[in-house]
């Protein structure tokens, strides 16, 4: 093992958490996963075990339950923590803001309190490019100011970063890295783990794959009147395996970086429109999608893509997978989930 101490992954059965778990195990780190499985399924834990040929140390429970967390911290010799556990749907957050504030902020506060009690001092946070709102300039670097969040989800990520910064200022021993994801897509090439939306997907690619599989009747592209190449929103789509590798680099780098609170953009540095992704999916899979243009959606920003130079320079990380590979892996995962030959 890389370290006799363990890395705790909250939300480790989720989409990004599970792929990061695989990367960490494959690089000989010992992990502990905490997940309440409210937005995932036990088969993802089995998928991690099948890919890595290792049993996963898993606790089912809620990070908003301080007694449960305290018990995990007492049982395990935890050295570092990667906090994935959060609700993440932009439109659900618009409909259910209190649910998002209670869950996403409550879990963060509970974890920081448990870390203080158990004298842990390395924390990696699963943040988001939504902290920037609609930026003034593109590509976005880490110095871009936070604009008013376009959704309660985005607001929770801004507030969590503020909580972390304030906590670092009050505790000289604490080191924190906030990783600001752009738009994760794809699935593990094994098709043993991938994105598992509960109910109707709110992210583009699972909606595309479910439409292709016949689970959804049609895909709606929200708006074709934005100031972009084809009128649809622009995003920076990053492969989930590339994203997972960034967490491994963050774990390896957190002791060495000079600042006690550091932020990194994780993206490709390229912006692609929603309609470009639809067409690329059709191209790489040979499947024709049934899609229509709809009205703009509440909470959506027009365009955003990353300047990932800081992550390359300090973490030694950059993306490698093409959007075509990501879409093909996502489709293979969907077919496996739906038993489509």
Coordinates of C-alpha atoms in Angstrom, one line a residue:
X1 CA 0.0 0.0 0.0
X2 CA 1.1 3.6 -0.7
X3 CA 0.2 4.6 2.9
X4 CA -0.8 2.7 6.0
X5 CA -3.4 5.5 6.5
X6 CA -6.6 5.4 4.5
X7 CA -8.4 7.8 2.2
X8 CA -12.1 8.3 3.0
X9 CA -14.3 8.8 0.0
X10 CA -17.7 10.2 1.0
X11 CA -20.2 9.5 -1.8
X12 CA -17.7 6.9 -3.1
X13 CA -20.5 4.9 -4.7
X14 CA -21.5 7.9 -6.8
X15 CA -20.5 8.6 -10.4
X16 CA -17.2 10.5 -9.9
X17 CA -16.5 8.9 -6.5
X18 CA -16.6 5.3 -7.9
X19 CA -14.2 6.1 -10.7
X20 CA -11.8 7.8 -8.3
X21 CA -12.1 4.8 -6.0
X22 CA -10.9 2.6 -8.9
X23 CA -8.0 4.9 -9.7
X24 CA -6.8 5.1 -6.1
X25 CA -7.0 1.3 -5.6
X26 CA -5.1 0.7 -8.8
X27 CA -2.4 3.0 -7.6
X28 CA -2.1 1.1 -4.3
X29 CA -4.0 3.5 -2.0
X30 CA -6.2 2.0 0.7
X31 CA -9.7 3.5 0.7
X32 CA -12.8 3.6 2.8
X33 CA -16.1 4.5 1.1
X34 CA -19.1 6.1 2.9
X35 CA -22.3 6.4 0.9
X36 CA -26.0 6.3 1.9
X37 CA -26.9 4.9 -1.6
X38 CA -29.8 7.4 -1.9
X39 CA -28.5 8.4 -5.3
X40 CA -26.6 5.3 -6.3
X41 CA -26.8 1.5 -6.0
X42 CA -24.9 -1.3 -4.3
X43 CA -24.0 -2.7 -7.7
X44 CA -21.5 0.2 -8.1
X45 CA -19.6 -1.1 -5.1
X46 CA -19.6 -4.6 -6.8
X47 CA -18.4 -2.9 -10.0
X48 CA -15.4 -1.3 -8.2
X49 CA -14.5 -4.7 -6.6
X50 CA -14.8 -6.5 -10.0
X51 CA -12.6 -4.0 -11.8
X52 CA -9.9 -3.9 -9.0
X53 CA -10.2 -7.5 -7.7
X54 CA -10.3 -6.1 -4.2
X55 CA -12.9 -6.0 -1.5
X56 CA -14.1 -2.5 -0.8
X57 CA -14.2 -1.2 2.8
X58 CA -17.8 0.2 2.7
X59 CA -20.0 1.9 5.2
X60 CA -23.6 2.7 4.4
X61 CA -24.6 5.9 6.0
X62 CA -25.3 9.6 5.7
X63 CA -22.7 12.3 6.2
X64 CA -25.4 14.4 7.8
X65 CA -25.4 11.9 10.7
X66 CA -22.6 13.0 13.0
X67 CA -22.8 9.9 15.2
X68 CA -22.4 7.6 12.2
X69 CA -19.4 9.7 11.0
X70 CA -17.8 9.6 14.4
X71 CA -18.1 5.8 14.4
X72 CA -16.3 5.5 11.0
X73 CA -13.6 7.9 12.1
X74 CA -13.1 5.9 15.3
X75 CA -12.9 2.5 13.5
X76 CA -10.6 3.6 10.6
X77 CA -7.2 5.1 10.6
X78 CA -8.1 7.9 8.1
X79 CA -5.4 10.2 6.8
X80 CA -7.1 12.1 4.0
X81 CA -10.7 12.8 2.9
X82 CA -12.2 13.3 -0.5
X83 CA -15.7 14.7 -0.2
X84 CA -18.0 13.8 -3.1
X85 CA -21.2 13.3 -1.2
X86 CA -23.7 16.0 -2.4
X87 CA -26.9 16.4 -4.4
X88 CA -26.0 17.7 -7.8
X89 CA -29.0 18.4 -10.0
X90 CA -29.3 22.1 -11.1
X91 CA -33.0 21.9 -11.8
X92 CA -33.9 19.8 -8.8
X93 CA -32.1 22.4 -6.7
X94 CA -34.3 25.1 -8.2
X95 CA -37.4 23.1 -7.2
X96 CA -36.1 22.0 -3.8
X97 CA -33.6 24.6 -2.6
X98 CA -33.9 23.7 1.2
X99 CA -33.1 20.1 0.4
X100 CA -29.9 21.2 -1.2
X101 CA -28.9 23.7 1.5
X102 CA -29.6 21.2 4.2
X103 CA -27.8 18.2 2.6
X104 CA -24.8 19.9 0.9
X105 CA -23.9 22.4 3.6
X106 CA -24.8 20.1 6.5
X107 CA -22.6 17.2 5.3
X108 CA -19.7 19.6 4.8
X109 CA -20.0 21.1 8.4
X110 CA -20.3 17.6 9.9
X111 CA -17.2 16.3 8.1
X112 CA -15.1 19.3 9.1
X113 CA -16.2 18.9 12.8
X114 CA -15.4 15.2 12.7
X115 CA -12.0 16.0 11.2
X116 CA -11.2 18.5 13.9
X117 CA -12.2 16.1 16.6
X118 CA -10.1 13.3 15.2
X119 CA -7.2 15.6 14.2
X120 CA -7.3 15.0 10.5
X121 CA -5.9 17.7 8.3
X122 CA -6.1 16.9 4.6
X123 CA -9.4 17.6 2.7
X124 CA -10.1 17.4 -1.0
X125 CA -13.5 18.9 -2.0
X126 CA -15.6 18.0 -5.0
X127 CA -16.5 21.5 -6.2
X128 CA -17.9 22.8 -9.5
X129 CA -17.5 25.3 -12.3
X130 CA -21.0 26.5 -11.2
X131 CA -19.2 28.6 -8.6
X132 CA -18.3 31.1 -11.3
X133 CA -21.8 31.8 -12.5
X134 CA -21.7 33.2 -16.0
X135 CA -18.1 34.4 -16.3
X136 CA -17.1 37.6 -18.0
X137 CA -14.3 36.0 -20.0
X138 CA -13.4 32.6 -21.4
X139 CA -11.6 30.4 -20.8
X140 CA -12.1 30.7 -17.0
X141 CA -9.2 30.5 -14.6
X142 CA -9.2 30.1 -10.9
X143 CA -8.9 33.9 -10.3
X144 CA -12.3 34.6 -11.9
X145 CA -14.7 36.2 -9.4
X146 CA -17.7 34.3 -8.1
X147 CA -20.8 35.8 -9.8
X148 CA -24.3 35.3 -8.3
X149 CA -25.0 31.6 -8.5
X150 CA -27.5 30.7 -11.2
X151 CA -29.0 27.9 -9.0
X152 CA -29.2 26.8 -5.4
X153 CA -26.9 23.9 -6.3
X154 CA -24.2 26.4 -7.5
X155 CA -24.8 28.5 -4.4
X156 CA -24.1 25.4 -2.2
X157 CA -20.8 24.9 -3.9
X158 CA -19.9 28.6 -3.4
X159 CA -20.9 28.4 0.3
X160 CA -18.9 25.2 0.8
X161 CA -15.8 26.8 -0.6
X162 CA -16.3 29.7 1.7
X163 CA -16.8 27.4 4.7
X164 CA -13.5 25.6 3.8
X165 CA -11.6 28.8 3.4
X166 CA -12.8 30.1 6.7
X167 CA -12.0 26.8 8.4
X168 CA -8.5 26.8 6.9
X169 CA -8.0 30.4 8.3
X170 CA -8.9 29.2 11.7
X171 CA -6.8 26.0 11.7
X172 CA -3.1 26.3 10.8
X173 CA -2.8 22.5 10.3
X174 CA -5.6 22.1 7.8
X175 CA -4.8 21.8 4.1
X176 CA -7.6 21.9 1.5
X177 CA -7.8 21.5 -2.2
X178 CA -11.0 22.4 -4.0
X179 CA -11.4 20.7 -7.4
X180 CA -13.7 22.7 -9.7
X181 CA -15.2 20.2 -12.1
X182 CA -16.5 21.2 -15.5
X183 CA -18.9 18.7 -17.1
X184 CA -18.0 15.1 -16.4
X185 CA -19.1 12.5 -19.0
X186 CA -18.4 8.9 -20.0
X187 CA -18.0 5.7 -18.1
X188 CA -15.3 3.2 -17.2
X189 CA -14.1 1.3 -20.3
X190 CA -15.0 -2.0 -18.6
X191 CA -18.7 -1.0 -18.5
X192 CA -18.8 -2.1 -14.8
X193 CA -19.3 1.4 -13.4
X194 CA -20.8 4.6 -14.9
X195 CA -23.4 7.3 -14.3
X196 CA -26.7 6.0 -12.7
X197 CA -29.2 8.8 -12.6
X198 CA -32.2 8.3 -10.3
X199 CA -35.3 9.0 -12.3
X200 CA -35.1 11.2 -15.4
X201 CA -31.5 12.4 -15.9
X202 CA -30.7 16.1 -15.6
X203 CA -27.3 15.8 -17.2
X204 CA -27.0 15.8 -21.0
X205 CA -25.1 12.6 -21.8
X206 CA -27.2 10.2 -19.7
X207 CA -30.3 11.7 -21.3
X208 CA -28.7 11.1 -24.7
X209 CA -27.9 7.5 -23.9
X210 CA -31.3 6.8 -22.4
X211 CA -33.0 8.3 -25.5
X212 CA -30.8 6.2 -27.7
X213 CA -31.7 3.1 -25.6
X214 CA -35.5 3.9 -25.9
X215 CA -35.9 4.6 -22.2
X216 CA -36.8 8.3 -23.1
X217 CA -39.0 9.1 -26.0
X218 CA -36.9 12.2 -27.1
X219 CA -34.1 14.5 -26.0
X220 CA -34.9 18.2 -25.6
X221 CA -32.1 20.7 -26.3
X222 CA -32.8 23.6 -24.0
X223 CA -32.5 26.7 -26.2
X224 CA -31.1 27.4 -29.6
X225 CA -31.0 31.2 -29.3
X226 CA -27.8 31.6 -27.1
X227 CA -24.9 33.6 -28.5
X228 CA -22.9 30.5 -29.5
X229 CA -21.9 28.8 -32.7
X230 CA -25.2 27.0 -33.2
X231 CA -27.4 28.7 -30.5
X232 CA -27.1 25.9 -27.9
X233 CA -25.2 26.1 -24.6
X234 CA -21.4 25.6 -24.5
X235 CA -19.8 23.4 -21.9
X236 CA -16.4 21.8 -21.2
X237 CA -17.0 18.1 -21.3
X238 CA -14.4 16.1 -19.4
X239 CA -14.0 12.3 -19.3
X240 CA -14.8 10.9 -15.8
X241 CA -11.6 8.7 -15.9
X242 CA -9.5 11.8 -16.5
X243 CA -11.3 13.5 -13.7
X244 CA -10.7 10.6 -11.4
X245 CA -7.0 10.7 -12.1
X246 CA -6.9 14.4 -11.0
X247 CA -8.0 13.3 -7.5
X248 CA -5.1 10.9 -7.3
X249 CA -2.7 13.7 -8.3
X250 CA -4.4 16.0 -5.7
X251 CA -3.9 13.3 -3.0
X252 CA -0.2 13.0 -4.0
X253 CA 0.3 16.7 -4.1
X254 CA -1.6 18.1 -1.1
X255 CA 1.4 17.8 1.3
X256 CA 3.8 19.5 -1.2
X257 CA 1.7 22.5 -2.4
X258 CA 2.6 25.8 -0.8
X259 CA -0.9 27.2 -0.1
X260 CA -3.1 25.8 2.6
X261 CA -6.2 26.4 0.5
X262 CA -5.8 25.8 -3.2
X263 CA -8.4 25.7 -6.1
X264 CA -8.0 23.9 -9.4
X265 CA -10.1 23.9 -12.6
X266 CA -10.6 20.4 -14.0
X267 CA -11.6 20.7 -17.6
X268 CA -10.3 20.1 -21.1
X269 CA -9.9 23.8 -22.0
X270 CA -12.3 23.3 -24.9
X271 CA -15.9 24.4 -25.2
X272 CA -18.4 22.3 -27.2
X273 CA -22.1 23.0 -27.8
X274 CA -24.9 20.7 -26.8
X275 CA -25.8 20.2 -30.4
X276 CA -22.2 19.3 -31.3
X277 CA -22.3 16.6 -28.6
X278 CA -25.6 15.2 -30.0
X279 CA -24.1 15.0 -33.4
X280 CA -20.8 13.5 -32.1
X281 CA -22.8 10.8 -30.3
X282 CA -24.6 9.9 -33.5
X283 CA -21.3 9.8 -35.4
X284 CA -19.4 7.5 -33.0
X285 CA -22.3 5.1 -32.2
X286 CA -24.2 5.1 -35.5
X287 CA -27.4 5.6 -33.5
X288 CA -29.8 8.3 -34.7
X289 CA -31.2 10.4 -31.8
X290 CA -34.8 11.7 -31.6
X291 CA -34.3 15.2 -30.3
X292 CA -36.1 18.5 -30.4
X293 CA -35.3 22.2 -29.6
X294 CA -37.1 23.5 -26.4
X295 CA -37.1 26.7 -24.4
X296 CA -34.2 27.7 -22.3
X297 CA -34.0 26.0 -18.9
X298 CA -33.9 27.8 -15.5
X299 CA -30.5 27.8 -13.9
X300 CA -28.5 27.2 -17.2
X301 CA -25.6 29.6 -18.1
X302 CA -24.8 30.3 -21.7
X303 CA -21.2 29.2 -22.0
X304 CA -18.3 28.1 -19.8
X305 CA -15.0 26.3 -20.4
X306 CA -11.9 25.9 -18.3
X307 CA -8.4 27.2 -18.4
X308 CA -6.8 24.1 -16.8
X309 CA -3.2 25.4 -16.9
X310 CA -2.8 25.6 -13.1
X311 CA -3.7 21.9 -12.7
X312 CA -1.2 20.9 -15.3
X313 CA 1.5 23.0 -13.7
X314 CA 1.0 22.1 -10.1
X315 CA -0.7 18.8 -10.1
X316 CA 1.0 17.5 -13.2
X317 CA -2.5 16.6 -14.6
X318 CA -4.2 17.1 -18.0
X319 CA -7.0 15.4 -19.9
X320 CA -6.2 12.6 -22.4
X321 CA -9.5 11.1 -23.6
X322 CA -11.4 12.4 -26.6
X323 CA -15.1 13.3 -26.4
X324 CA -15.8 10.5 -28.9
X325 CA -14.3 7.9 -26.6
X326 CA -16.3 9.3 -23.6
X327 CA -19.6 9.1 -25.5
X328 CA -18.8 5.6 -26.7
X329 CA -18.0 4.4 -23.2
X330 CA -21.2 6.1 -21.9
X331 CA -23.2 4.3 -24.6
X332 CA -21.6 0.9 -23.8
X333 CA -22.4 1.4 -20.1
X334 CA -26.0 2.3 -20.9
X335 CA -26.4 -0.8 -23.1
X336 CA -25.0 -3.0 -20.3
X337 CA -27.4 -1.4 -17.7
X338 CA -30.4 -2.0 -20.1
X339 CA -29.2 -5.5 -21.3
X340 CA -29.0 -4.2 -24.9
X341 CA -26.8 -6.4 -27.2

